JSON list of C-alpha atoms in Angstrom, two decimals:
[
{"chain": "A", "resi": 1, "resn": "UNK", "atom": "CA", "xyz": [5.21, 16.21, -46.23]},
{"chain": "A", "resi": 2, "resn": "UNK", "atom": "CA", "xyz": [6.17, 19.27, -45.05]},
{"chain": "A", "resi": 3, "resn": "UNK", "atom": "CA", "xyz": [9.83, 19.95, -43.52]},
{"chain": "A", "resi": 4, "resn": "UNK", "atom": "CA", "xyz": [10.54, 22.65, -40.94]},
{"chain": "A", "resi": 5, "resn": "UNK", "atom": "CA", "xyz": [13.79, 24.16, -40.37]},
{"chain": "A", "resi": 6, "resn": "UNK", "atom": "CA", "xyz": [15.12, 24.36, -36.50]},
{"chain": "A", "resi": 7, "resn": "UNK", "atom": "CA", "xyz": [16.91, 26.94, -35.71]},
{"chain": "A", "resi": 8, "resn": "UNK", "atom": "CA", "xyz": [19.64, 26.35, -32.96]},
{"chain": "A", "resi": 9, "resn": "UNK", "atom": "CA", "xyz": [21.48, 29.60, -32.46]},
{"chain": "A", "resi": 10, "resn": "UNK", "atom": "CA", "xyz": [19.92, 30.29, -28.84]},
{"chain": "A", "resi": 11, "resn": "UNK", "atom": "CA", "xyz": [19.22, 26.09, -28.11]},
{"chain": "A", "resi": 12, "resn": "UNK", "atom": "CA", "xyz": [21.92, 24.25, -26.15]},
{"chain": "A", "resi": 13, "resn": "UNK", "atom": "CA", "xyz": [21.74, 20.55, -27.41]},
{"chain": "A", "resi": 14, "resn": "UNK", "atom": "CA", "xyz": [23.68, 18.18, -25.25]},
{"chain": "A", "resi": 15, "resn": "UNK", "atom": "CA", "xyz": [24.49, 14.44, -26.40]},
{"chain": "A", "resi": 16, "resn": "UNK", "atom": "CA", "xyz": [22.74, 12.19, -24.29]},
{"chain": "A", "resi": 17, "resn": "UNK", "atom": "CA", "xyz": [23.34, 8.95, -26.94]},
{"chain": "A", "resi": 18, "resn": "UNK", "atom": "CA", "xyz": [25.77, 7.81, -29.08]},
{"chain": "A", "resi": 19, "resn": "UNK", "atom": "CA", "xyz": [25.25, 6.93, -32.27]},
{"chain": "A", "resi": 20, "resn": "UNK", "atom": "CA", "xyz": [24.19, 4.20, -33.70]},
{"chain": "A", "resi": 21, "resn": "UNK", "atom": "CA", "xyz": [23.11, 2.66, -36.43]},
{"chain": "A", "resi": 22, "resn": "UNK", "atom": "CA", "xyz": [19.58, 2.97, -37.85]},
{"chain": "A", "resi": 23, "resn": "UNK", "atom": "CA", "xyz": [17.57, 0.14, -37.87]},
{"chain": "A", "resi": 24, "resn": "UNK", "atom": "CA", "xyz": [15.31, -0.26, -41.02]},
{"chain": "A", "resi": 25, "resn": "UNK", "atom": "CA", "xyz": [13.52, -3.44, -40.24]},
{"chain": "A", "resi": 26, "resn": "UNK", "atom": "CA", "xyz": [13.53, -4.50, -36.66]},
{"chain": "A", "resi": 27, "resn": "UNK", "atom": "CA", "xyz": [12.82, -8.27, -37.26]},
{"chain": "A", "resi": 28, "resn": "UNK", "atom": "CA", "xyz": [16.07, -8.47, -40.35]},
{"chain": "A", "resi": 29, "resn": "UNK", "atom": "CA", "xyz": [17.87, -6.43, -38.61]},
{"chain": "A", "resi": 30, "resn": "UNK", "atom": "CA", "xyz": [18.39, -3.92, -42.09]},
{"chain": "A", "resi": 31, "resn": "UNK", "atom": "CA", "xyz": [20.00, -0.62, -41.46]},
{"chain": "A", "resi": 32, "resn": "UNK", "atom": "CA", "xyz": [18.16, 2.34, -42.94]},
{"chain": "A", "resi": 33, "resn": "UNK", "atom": "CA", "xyz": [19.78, 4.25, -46.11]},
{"chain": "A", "resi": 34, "resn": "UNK", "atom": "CA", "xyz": [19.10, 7.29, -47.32]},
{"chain": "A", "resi": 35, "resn": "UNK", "atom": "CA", "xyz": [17.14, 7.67, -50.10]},
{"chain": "A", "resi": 36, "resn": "UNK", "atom": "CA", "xyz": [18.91, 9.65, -52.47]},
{"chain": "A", "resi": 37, "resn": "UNK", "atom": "CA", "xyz": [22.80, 9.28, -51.24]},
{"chain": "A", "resi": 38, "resn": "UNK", "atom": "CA", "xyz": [22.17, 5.49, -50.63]},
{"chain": "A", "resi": 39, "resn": "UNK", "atom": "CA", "xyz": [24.26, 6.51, -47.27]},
{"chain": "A", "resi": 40, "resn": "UNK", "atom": "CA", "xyz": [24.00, 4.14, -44.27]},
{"chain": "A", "resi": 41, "resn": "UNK", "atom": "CA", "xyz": [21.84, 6.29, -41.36]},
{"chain": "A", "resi": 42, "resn": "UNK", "atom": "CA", "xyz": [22.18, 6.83, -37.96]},
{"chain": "A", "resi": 43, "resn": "UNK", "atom": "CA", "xyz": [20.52, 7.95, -34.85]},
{"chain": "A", "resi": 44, "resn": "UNK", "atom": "CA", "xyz": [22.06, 10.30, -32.05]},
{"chain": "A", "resi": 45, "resn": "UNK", "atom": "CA", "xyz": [19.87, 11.35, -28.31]},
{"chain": "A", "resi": 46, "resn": "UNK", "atom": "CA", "xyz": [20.08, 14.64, -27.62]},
{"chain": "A", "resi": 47, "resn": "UNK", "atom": "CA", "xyz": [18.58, 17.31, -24.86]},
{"chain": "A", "resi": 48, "resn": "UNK", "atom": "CA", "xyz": [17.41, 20.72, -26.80]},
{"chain": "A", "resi": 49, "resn": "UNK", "atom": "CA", "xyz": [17.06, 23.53, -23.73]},
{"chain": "A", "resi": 50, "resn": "UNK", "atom": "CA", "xyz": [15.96, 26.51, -25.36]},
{"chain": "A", "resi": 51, "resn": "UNK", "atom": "CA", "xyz": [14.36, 29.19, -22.97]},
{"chain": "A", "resi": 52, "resn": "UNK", "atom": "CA", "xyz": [14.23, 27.13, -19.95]},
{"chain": "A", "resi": 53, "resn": "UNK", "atom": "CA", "xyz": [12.54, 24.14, -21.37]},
{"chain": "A", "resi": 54, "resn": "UNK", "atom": "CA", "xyz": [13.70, 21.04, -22.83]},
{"chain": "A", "resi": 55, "resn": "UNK", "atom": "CA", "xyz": [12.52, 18.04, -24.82]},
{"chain": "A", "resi": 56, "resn": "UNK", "atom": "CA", "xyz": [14.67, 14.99, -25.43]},
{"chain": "A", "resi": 57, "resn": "UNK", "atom": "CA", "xyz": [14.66, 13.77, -29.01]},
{"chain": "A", "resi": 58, "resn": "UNK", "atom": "CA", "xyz": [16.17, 11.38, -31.72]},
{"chain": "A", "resi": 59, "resn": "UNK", "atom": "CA", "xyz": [18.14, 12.65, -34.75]},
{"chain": "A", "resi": 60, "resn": "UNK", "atom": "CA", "xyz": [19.05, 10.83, -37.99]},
{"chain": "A", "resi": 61, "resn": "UNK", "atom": "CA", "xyz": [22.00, 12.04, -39.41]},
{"chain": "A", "resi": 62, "resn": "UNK", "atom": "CA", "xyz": [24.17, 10.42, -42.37]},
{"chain": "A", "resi": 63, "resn": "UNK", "atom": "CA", "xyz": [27.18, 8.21, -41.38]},
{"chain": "A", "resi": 64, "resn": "UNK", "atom": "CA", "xyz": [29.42, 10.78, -42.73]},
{"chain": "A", "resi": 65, "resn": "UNK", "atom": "CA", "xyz": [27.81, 13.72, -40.73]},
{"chain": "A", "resi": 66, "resn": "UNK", "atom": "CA", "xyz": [28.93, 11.78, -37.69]},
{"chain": "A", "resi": 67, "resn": "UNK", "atom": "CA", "xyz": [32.26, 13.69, -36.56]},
{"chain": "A", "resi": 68, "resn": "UNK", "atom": "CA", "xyz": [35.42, 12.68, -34.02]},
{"chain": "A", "resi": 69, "resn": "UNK", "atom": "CA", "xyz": [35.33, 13.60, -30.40]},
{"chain": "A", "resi": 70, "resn": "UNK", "atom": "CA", "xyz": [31.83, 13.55, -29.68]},
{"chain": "A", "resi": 71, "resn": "UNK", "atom": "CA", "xyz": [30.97, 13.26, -26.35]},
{"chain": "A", "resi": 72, "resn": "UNK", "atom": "CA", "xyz": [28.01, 11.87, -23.67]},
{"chain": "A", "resi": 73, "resn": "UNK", "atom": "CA", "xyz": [26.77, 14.91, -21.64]},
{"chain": "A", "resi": 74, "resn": "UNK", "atom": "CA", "xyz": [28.48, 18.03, -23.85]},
{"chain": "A", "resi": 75, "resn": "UNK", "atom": "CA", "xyz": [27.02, 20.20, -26.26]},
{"chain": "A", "resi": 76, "resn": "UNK", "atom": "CA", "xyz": [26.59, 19.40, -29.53]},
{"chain": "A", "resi": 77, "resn": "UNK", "atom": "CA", "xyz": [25.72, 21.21, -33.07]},
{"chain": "A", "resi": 78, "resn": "UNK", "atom": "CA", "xyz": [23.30, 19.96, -35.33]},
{"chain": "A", "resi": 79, "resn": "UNK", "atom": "CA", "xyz": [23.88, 21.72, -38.52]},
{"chain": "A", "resi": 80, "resn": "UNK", "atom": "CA", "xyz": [21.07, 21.67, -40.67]},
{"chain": "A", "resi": 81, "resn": "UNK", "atom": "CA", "xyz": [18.67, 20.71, -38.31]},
{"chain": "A", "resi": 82, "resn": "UNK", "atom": "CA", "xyz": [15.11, 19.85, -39.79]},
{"chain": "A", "resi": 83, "resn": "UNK", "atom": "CA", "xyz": [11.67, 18.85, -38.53]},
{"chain": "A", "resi": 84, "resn": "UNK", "atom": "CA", "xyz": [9.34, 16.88, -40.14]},
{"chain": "A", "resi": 85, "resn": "UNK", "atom": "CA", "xyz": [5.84, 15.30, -38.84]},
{"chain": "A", "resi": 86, "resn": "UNK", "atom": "CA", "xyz": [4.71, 12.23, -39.57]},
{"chain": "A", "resi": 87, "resn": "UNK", "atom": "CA", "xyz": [1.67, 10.06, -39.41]},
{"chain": "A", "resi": 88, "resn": "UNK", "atom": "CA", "xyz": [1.31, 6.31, -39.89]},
{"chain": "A", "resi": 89, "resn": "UNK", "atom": "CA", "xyz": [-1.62, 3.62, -38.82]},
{"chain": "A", "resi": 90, "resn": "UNK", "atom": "CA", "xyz": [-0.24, 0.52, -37.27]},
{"chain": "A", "resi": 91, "resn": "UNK", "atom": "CA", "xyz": [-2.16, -2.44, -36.38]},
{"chain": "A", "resi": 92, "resn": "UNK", "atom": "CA", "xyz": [-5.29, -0.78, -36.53]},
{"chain": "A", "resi": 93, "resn": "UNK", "atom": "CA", "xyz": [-3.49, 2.18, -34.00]},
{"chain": "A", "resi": 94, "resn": "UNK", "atom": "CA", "xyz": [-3.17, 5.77, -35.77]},
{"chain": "A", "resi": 95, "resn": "UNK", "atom": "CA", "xyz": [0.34, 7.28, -34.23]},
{"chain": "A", "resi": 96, "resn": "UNK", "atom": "CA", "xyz": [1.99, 10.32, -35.35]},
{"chain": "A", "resi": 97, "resn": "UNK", "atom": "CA", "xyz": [5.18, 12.57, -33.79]},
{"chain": "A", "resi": 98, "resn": "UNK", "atom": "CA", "xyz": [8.04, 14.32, -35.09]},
{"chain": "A", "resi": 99, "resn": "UNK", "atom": "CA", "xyz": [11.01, 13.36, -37.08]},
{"chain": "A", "resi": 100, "resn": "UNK", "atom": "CA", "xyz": [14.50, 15.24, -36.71]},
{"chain": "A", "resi": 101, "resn": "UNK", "atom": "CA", "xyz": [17.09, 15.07, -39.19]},
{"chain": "A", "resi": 102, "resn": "UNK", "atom": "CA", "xyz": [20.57, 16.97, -39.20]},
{"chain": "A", "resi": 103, "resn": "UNK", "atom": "CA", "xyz": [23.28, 17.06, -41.68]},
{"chain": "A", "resi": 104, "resn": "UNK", "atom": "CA", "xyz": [26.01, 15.96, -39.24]},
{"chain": "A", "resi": 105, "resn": "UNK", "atom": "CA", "xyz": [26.55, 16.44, -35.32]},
{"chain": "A", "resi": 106, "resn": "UNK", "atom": "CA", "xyz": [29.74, 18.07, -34.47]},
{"chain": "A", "resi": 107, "resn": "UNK", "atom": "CA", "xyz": [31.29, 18.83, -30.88]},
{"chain": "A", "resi": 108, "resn": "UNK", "atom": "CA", "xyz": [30.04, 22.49, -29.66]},
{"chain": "A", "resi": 109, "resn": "UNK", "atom": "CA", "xyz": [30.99, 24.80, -27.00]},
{"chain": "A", "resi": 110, "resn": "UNK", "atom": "CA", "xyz": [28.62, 25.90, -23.71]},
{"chain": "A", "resi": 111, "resn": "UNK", "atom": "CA", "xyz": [27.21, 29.22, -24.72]},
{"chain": "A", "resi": 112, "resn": "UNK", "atom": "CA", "xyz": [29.06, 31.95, -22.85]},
{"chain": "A", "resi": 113, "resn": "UNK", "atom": "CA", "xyz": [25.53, 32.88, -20.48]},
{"chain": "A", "resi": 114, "resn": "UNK", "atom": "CA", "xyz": [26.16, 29.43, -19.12]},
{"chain": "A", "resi": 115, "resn": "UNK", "atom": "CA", "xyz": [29.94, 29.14, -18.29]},
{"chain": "A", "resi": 116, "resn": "UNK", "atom": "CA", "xyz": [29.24, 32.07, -16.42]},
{"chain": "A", "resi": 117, "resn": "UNK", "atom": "CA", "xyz": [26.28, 31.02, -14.22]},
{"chain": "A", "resi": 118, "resn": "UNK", "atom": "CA", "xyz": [27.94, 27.64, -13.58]}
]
């Protein structure tokens, strides 16, 4: 499947969940590892306001990409931000959306146009 690069220089990405671990198998409880790195996953919330809009979504990013000092409600930066759709048929029930990976998630700064307005 296809995976799309984000680009995040004019986004502002605020942390609207911590992270936590990413659960593999809902019913065993089995946390997700990456494929290659064999690295324990996680999942972070974030807001992405670009242009005046803004979608909330989920990011996996490896245990080590996690950094110190993160923060509910401040900006974020997801280096190496990636998109990739998926489709899967459950129970009969075709579902599809969008799944957002990033390297690590690191504190960030509000971008200068917005200290100003505030």
């Amino acid at each position: 499947m296809r995976v799309i690069r984000v680009e995040t220089s004019a986004a502002t990405i605020l942390l609207t969940e911590a992270p936590e671990p990413k659960v593999r198998d809902r019913q065993t409880g089995e946390i997700a590892k990456d494929a290659v790195s064999g690295e324990a996953l996680m999942t972070i919330g974030a807001v992405y306001i670009e242009d005046g809009d803004s979608s909330l979504i989920k990011v996996t990013v490896p245990e080590s990409g996690i950094t110190e000092g993160l923060t509910l409600g401040a900006p974020v930066s997801l280096p190496g931000l990636v998109a990739r759709p998926w489709e899967s048929v459950f129970n009969g029930q075709q579902r599809h959306g969008i799944a957002f990976r990033a390297a690590a998630v690191t504190p960030a700064a509000f971008p200068a146009s917005a200290e100003a307005s505030a």
